[in-house]
């Protein structure tokens, strides 16, 4: 990988500069498709910027479809392949999430009704109750 540096004289933000450097490395093939882009810590040290700034740079690349991020890190995508939709890239099955949410909502409603019935029974059986 090249040793491009972040410039304080550049009008772009540090995150934009870092994203541009990584973008060029991906497009040139210095970072091959499927290869780990680097940890946030390593990239922060390399560019001499904060981890939060690196996170913003990775977000830019992810939105551009040049990387994919998993729980294990960020990996270069093949720039020749069409970018996945954000939903697919995030691994979210929206219809399944909605189905589960609906199920949980019905369970909460059922539990709320049970609690209310139990409270009503307790009120009736309490001394001085109705």
Coordinates of C-alpha atoms in Angstrom, one line a residue:
X1 CA 0.0 0.0 0.0
X2 CA 1.1 3.5 -0.7
X3 CA 2.0 5.9 2.1
X4 CA -0.3 8.7 1.2
X5 CA -0.8 11.2 4.1
X6 CA -3.6 13.3 5.4
X7 CA -2.9 17.0 4.7
X8 CA -3.9 19.8 7.0
X9 CA -3.8 22.1 3.9
X10 CA -6.4 20.0 2.0
X11 CA -9.9 21.6 2.1
X12 CA -11.5 18.2 2.4
X13 CA -12.1 16.7 5.8
X14 CA -9.6 14.1 7.2
X15 CA -12.3 11.4 6.8
X16 CA -12.8 12.3 3.1
X17 CA -9.1 12.3 2.5
X18 CA -8.7 8.9 4.2
X19 CA -11.6 7.5 2.2
X20 CA -10.1 8.8 -1.0
X21 CA -6.8 7.2 -0.3
X22 CA -8.4 3.9 0.5
X23 CA -10.7 4.3 -2.6
X24 CA -7.7 4.6 -4.9
X25 CA -6.0 1.6 -3.3
X26 CA -9.2 -0.5 -3.9
X27 CA -9.6 0.8 -7.5
X28 CA -5.9 0.2 -8.3
X29 CA -6.1 -3.3 -6.9
X30 CA -3.6 -2.6 -4.1
X31 CA -6.4 -3.8 -1.8
X32 CA -7.9 -6.9 -3.5
X33 CA -11.6 -7.8 -3.4
X34 CA -12.3 -9.7 -0.2
X35 CA -9.2 -8.4 1.5
X36 CA -9.3 -6.8 4.9
X37 CA -9.0 -3.0 4.5
X38 CA -7.4 -2.7 7.9
X39 CA -8.6 -2.3 11.5
X40 CA -9.8 1.0 12.7
X41 CA -6.8 1.1 15.1
X42 CA -4.3 0.3 12.3
X43 CA -5.9 2.9 9.9
X44 CA -5.9 5.5 12.6
X45 CA -2.2 5.0 13.2
X46 CA -1.4 4.9 9.5
X47 CA -3.2 8.1 8.7
X48 CA -2.5 9.7 12.1
X49 CA -6.2 10.5 12.7
X50 CA -8.7 9.4 15.3
X51 CA -10.7 6.2 15.3
X52 CA -13.9 8.1 14.9
X53 CA -12.5 9.8 11.8
X54 CA -11.5 6.4 10.4
X55 CA -15.1 5.2 11.1
X56 CA -16.5 8.1 9.0
X57 CA -14.1 7.3 6.2
X58 CA -15.2 3.6 6.2
X59 CA -18.9 4.8 6.2
X60 CA -18.1 6.8 3.1
X61 CA -16.6 3.8 1.4
X62 CA -19.5 1.5 2.5
X63 CA -22.0 4.0 1.1
X64 CA -20.1 4.1 -2.2
X65 CA -20.3 0.3 -2.3
X66 CA -16.5 -0.2 -2.2
X67 CA -16.4 -2.1 1.1
X68 CA -18.6 -4.3 3.2
X69 CA -18.4 -4.4 6.9
X70 CA -19.0 -7.5 9.1
X71 CA -18.5 -8.1 12.8
X72 CA -14.9 -9.1 11.8
X73 CA -14.0 -5.9 10.1
X74 CA -14.2 -4.1 6.7
X75 CA -13.4 -5.8 3.4
X76 CA -12.9 -4.5 -0.1
X77 CA -15.6 -5.3 -2.6
X78 CA -14.9 -5.9 -6.3
X79 CA -15.4 -2.4 -7.8
X80 CA -16.5 -4.0 -11.1
X81 CA -19.5 -5.7 -9.3
X82 CA -22.7 -3.7 -8.9
X83 CA -23.1 -2.4 -5.4
X84 CA -25.6 -4.2 -3.2
X85 CA -28.5 -2.3 -1.8
X86 CA -27.9 -0.9 1.7
X87 CA -30.5 -3.4 3.1
X88 CA -28.7 -6.3 1.6
X89 CA -25.3 -5.0 2.5
X90 CA -26.3 -4.7 6.1
X91 CA -27.6 -8.2 6.1
X92 CA -31.1 -7.1 7.1
X93 CA -34.1 -9.1 6.0
X94 CA -36.7 -6.4 6.5
X95 CA -39.8 -8.6 6.0
X96 CA -38.5 -11.0 8.7
X97 CA -37.7 -8.1 11.1
X98 CA -41.2 -6.8 10.6
X99 CA -42.8 -10.2 11.1
X100 CA -40.8 -10.7 14.4
X101 CA -41.8 -7.2 15.5
X102 CA -45.4 -7.9 14.9
X103 CA -45.2 -11.2 16.8
X104 CA -43.4 -9.4 19.8
X105 CA -46.1 -6.7 19.8
X106 CA -48.9 -9.3 20.0
X107 CA -47.0 -11.1 22.8
X108 CA -46.6 -7.8 24.8
X109 CA -50.4 -7.1 24.3
X110 CA -51.2 -10.6 25.6
X111 CA -49.0 -10.2 28.6
X112 CA -50.4 -6.8 29.4
X113 CA -53.9 -8.3 29.4
X114 CA -52.8 -11.1 31.7
X115 CA -51.2 -8.7 34.2
X116 CA -54.4 -6.5 34.2
X117 CA -56.5 -9.6 34.9
X118 CA -54.2 -10.7 37.7
X119 CA -54.3 -7.2 39.2
X120 CA -58.1 -7.2 39.0
X121 CA -58.2 -10.6 40.8
X122 CA -55.8 -9.4 43.5
X123 CA -57.9 -6.2 44.0
X124 CA -61.0 -8.4 44.6
X125 CA -59.3 -10.8 46.9
X126 CA -57.6 -8.1 49.0
X127 CA -59.1 -7.3 52.4
X128 CA -61.6 -4.5 51.9
X129 CA -61.7 -5.2 48.1
X130 CA -64.8 -5.3 46.0

